[in-house]
One Martini backbone bead per residue (centre of mass of N, CA, C, O) as a GRO file, in nm:
protein
  152
    1ALA     BB    1   0.035   0.075   0.023
    2GLY     BB    2   0.259   0.242  -0.037
    3ILE     BB    3   0.352   0.242  -0.280
    4LEU     BB    4   0.082   0.348  -0.434
    5LEU     BB    5   0.106   0.619  -0.247
    6PHE     BB    6   0.448   0.739  -0.247
    7ALA     BB    7   0.583   0.714  -0.518
    8ASN     BB    8   0.588   0.864  -0.695
    9HIS     BB    9   0.670   1.143  -0.486
   10ILE     BB   10   0.955   1.007  -0.416
   11GLU     BB   11   1.050   0.977  -0.779
   12THR     BB   12   1.060   1.302  -0.745
   13LEU     BB   13   1.266   1.353  -0.517
   14LEU     BB   14   1.482   1.140  -0.686
   15SER     BB   15   1.557   1.254  -0.971
   16PHE     BB   16   1.879   1.306  -0.914
   17LEU     BB   17   1.889   0.924  -0.923
   18PRO     BB   18   2.013   0.719  -1.080
   19GLU     BB   19   1.893   0.442  -1.250
   20ARG     BB   20   2.132   0.322  -1.254
   21PHE     BB   21   2.132  -0.023  -1.152
   22GLY     BB   22   1.815   0.087  -0.960
   23ILE     BB   23   1.870   0.332  -0.760
   24ARG     BB   24   1.575   0.442  -0.765
   25GLU     BB   25   1.409   0.204  -0.693
   26THR     BB   26   1.494   0.129  -0.488
   27LEU     BB   27   1.492   0.347  -0.311
   28VAL     BB   28   1.186   0.392  -0.401
   29ALA     BB   29   1.022   0.124  -0.252
   30THR     BB   30   1.165   0.141   0.059
   31LEU     BB   31   1.044   0.436   0.121
   32ALA     BB   32   0.748   0.333   0.061
   33SER     BB   33   0.700   0.051   0.212
   34HIS     BB   34   0.800   0.236   0.487
   35THR     BB   35   0.670   0.420   0.551
   36LEU     BB   36   0.410   0.210   0.651
   37LEU     BB   37   0.604  -0.028   0.816
   38LEU     BB   38   0.757   0.090   1.023
   39PRO     BB   39   0.611   0.053   1.309
   40LEU     BB   40   0.585  -0.238   1.275
   41LEU     BB   41   0.956  -0.260   1.271
   42ILE     BB   42   0.893  -0.124   1.492
   43LEU     BB   43   0.739  -0.360   1.706
   44SER     BB   44   0.863  -0.634   1.633
   45PHE     BB   45   1.209  -0.533   1.682
   46GLN     BB   46   1.289  -0.280   1.855
   47GLN     BB   47   1.393  -0.162   1.589
   48LEU     BB   48   1.597   0.102   1.341
   49SER     BB   49   1.712   0.061   1.074
   50LEU     BB   50   2.016   0.232   0.911
   51ILE     BB   51   2.093   0.029   0.667
   52ALA     BB   52   1.836  -0.060   0.478
   53LEU     BB   53   1.950   0.117   0.208
   54LEU     BB   54   2.203  -0.040   0.158
   55ALA     BB   55   2.093  -0.320   0.160
   56ASN     BB   56   1.896  -0.299  -0.064
   57ILE     BB   57   2.112  -0.194  -0.311
   58LEU     BB   58   2.283  -0.480  -0.250
   59VAL     BB   59   2.046  -0.721  -0.255
   60LEU     BB   60   1.799  -0.686  -0.471
   61PRO     BB   61   1.967  -0.756  -0.755
   62LEU     BB   62   1.954  -1.064  -0.634
   63VAL     BB   63   1.690  -1.201  -0.662
   64PRO     BB   64   1.643  -1.229  -0.971
   65LEU     BB   65   1.837  -1.473  -0.983
   66ILE     BB   66   1.760  -1.632  -0.738
   67MET     BB   67   1.511  -1.713  -0.888
   68ALA     BB   68   1.582  -1.793  -1.209
   69THR     BB   69   1.774  -2.000  -1.143
   70GLY     BB   70   1.575  -2.200  -0.924
   71SER     BB   71   1.409  -2.278  -1.173
   72VAL     BB   72   1.586  -2.396  -1.321
   73ALA     BB   73   1.658  -2.626  -1.112
   74ILE     BB   74   1.359  -2.768  -1.127
   75VAL     BB   75   1.346  -2.817  -1.360
   76LEU     BB   76   1.540  -2.973  -1.423
   77SER     BB   77   1.553  -3.191  -1.201
   78SER     BB   78   1.350  -3.313  -1.355
   79LEU     BB   79   1.502  -3.427  -1.616
   80THR     BB   80   1.838  -3.403  -1.435
   81PRO     BB   81   1.948  -3.416  -1.167
   82PRO     BB   82   2.258  -3.390  -1.248
   83LEU     BB   83   2.252  -3.124  -1.308
   84THR     BB   84   2.126  -2.971  -1.060
   85LEU     BB   85   2.347  -2.978  -0.920
   86MET     BB   86   2.573  -2.791  -1.096
   87TRP     BB   87   2.326  -2.559  -1.104
   88GLY     BB   88   2.271  -2.559  -0.796
   89ILE     BB   89   2.557  -2.325  -0.803
   90VAL     BB   90   2.440  -2.068  -0.834
   91PRO     BB   91   2.171  -2.039  -0.608
   92HIS     BB   92   2.400  -2.036  -0.395
   93LEU     BB   93   2.585  -1.808  -0.451
   94LEU     BB   94   2.395  -1.586  -0.431
   95ILE     BB   95   2.291  -1.656  -0.214
   96THR     BB   96   2.539  -1.619   0.029
   97LEU     BB   97   2.616  -1.323  -0.077
   98MET     BB   98   2.413  -1.206   0.007
   99ILE     BB   99   2.488  -1.261   0.314
  100THR     BB  100   2.707  -1.153   0.375
  101ILE     BB  101   2.631  -0.855   0.329
  102LEU     BB  102   2.476  -0.828   0.566
  103ARG     BB  103   2.670  -0.969   0.766
  104ILE     BB  104   2.862  -0.710   0.673
  105LEU     BB  105   2.641  -0.478   0.792
  106SER     BB  106   2.538  -0.538   1.084
  107ARG     BB  107   2.872  -0.489   1.217
  108PHE     BB  108   2.789  -0.206   1.182
  109PRO     BB  109   2.741   0.072   1.386
  110TYR     BB  110   2.417   0.109   1.418
  111ALA     BB  111   2.246  -0.041   1.232
  112ALA     BB  112   2.098  -0.054   1.483
  113ILE     BB  113   1.839   0.076   1.704
  114HIS     BB  114   1.698   0.079   1.999
  115LEU     BB  115   1.291   0.062   2.072
  116PRO     BB  116   1.145   0.106   2.320
  117ILE     BB  117   0.744   0.059   2.266
  118ARG     BB  118   0.494   0.148   2.261
  119LYS     BB  119   0.227   0.040   2.147
  120GLY     BB  120   0.033   0.365   2.095
  121PHE     BB  121   0.272   0.596   2.049
  122ILE     BB  122   0.322   0.558   1.765
  123PHE     BB  123   0.083   0.543   1.564
  124LEU     BB  124  -0.144   0.719   1.579
  125PRO     BB  125   0.122   0.993   1.523
  126TYR     BB  126   0.175   0.848   1.199
  127LEU     BB  127  -0.140   0.815   1.038
  128LEU     BB  128  -0.135   1.121   1.028
  129PHE     BB  129   0.151   1.193   0.936
  130LEU     BB  130   0.004   1.033   0.662
  131PHE     BB  131  -0.200   1.143   0.559
  132SER     BB  132  -0.109   1.435   0.535
  133TRP     BB  133   0.058   1.362   0.327
  134TYR     BB  134  -0.159   1.255   0.130
  135LEU     BB  135  -0.303   1.515   0.061
  136TRP     BB  136  -0.085   1.728  -0.037
  137ILE     BB  137  -0.020   1.490  -0.289
  138GLN     BB  138  -0.300   1.568  -0.388
  139ARG     BB  139  -0.307   1.870  -0.397
  140THR     BB  140   0.009   1.959  -0.532
  141SER     BB  141  -0.052   1.671  -0.746
  142GLY     BB  142  -0.366   1.587  -0.875
  143GLN     BB  143  -0.358   1.309  -0.746
  144LYS     BB  144  -0.569   0.989  -0.792
  145ILE     BB  145  -0.660   0.748  -0.570
  146SER     BB  146  -0.864   0.459  -0.690
  147SER     BB  147  -1.038   0.227  -0.493
  148SER     BB  148  -0.950  -0.018  -0.724
  149ALA     BB  149  -0.731  -0.066  -0.660
  150SER     BB  150  -0.443  -0.320  -0.580
  151LEU     BB  151  -0.266  -0.482  -0.306
  152GLU     BB  152  -0.085  -0.731  -0.508
   0.00000   0.00000   0.00000
């Protein structure tokens, strides 16, 4: 929902960033989705990641490669199991690279800060802020979100 509501506005704000390597697209998607998820993430984990943007820029491009190579491995497994073992190394190496990047980033000092926040304290002010921001976007851009928009 955050992507549907805020991606266009955030992309306008980040238009100075290069589209090369999907940097802008990754940041827009991350910021837009975190816009609505942030209170839930803080409440669930009692911490705020300060390196999430960097982690997403480095790791998200690997996800389609992992999915594609993994899908090929699944198809090969039904055709010829020995070939699957050889091909299966590719998604395995990509997943290992992803985990390695995330482990390195998680070691940074203050990669995440502890936030022991009570449930009611964060939701109402945050929802009021988001609703105000949404209204401001609607007023300044003339952009409307249709009620039939799908959240798929």
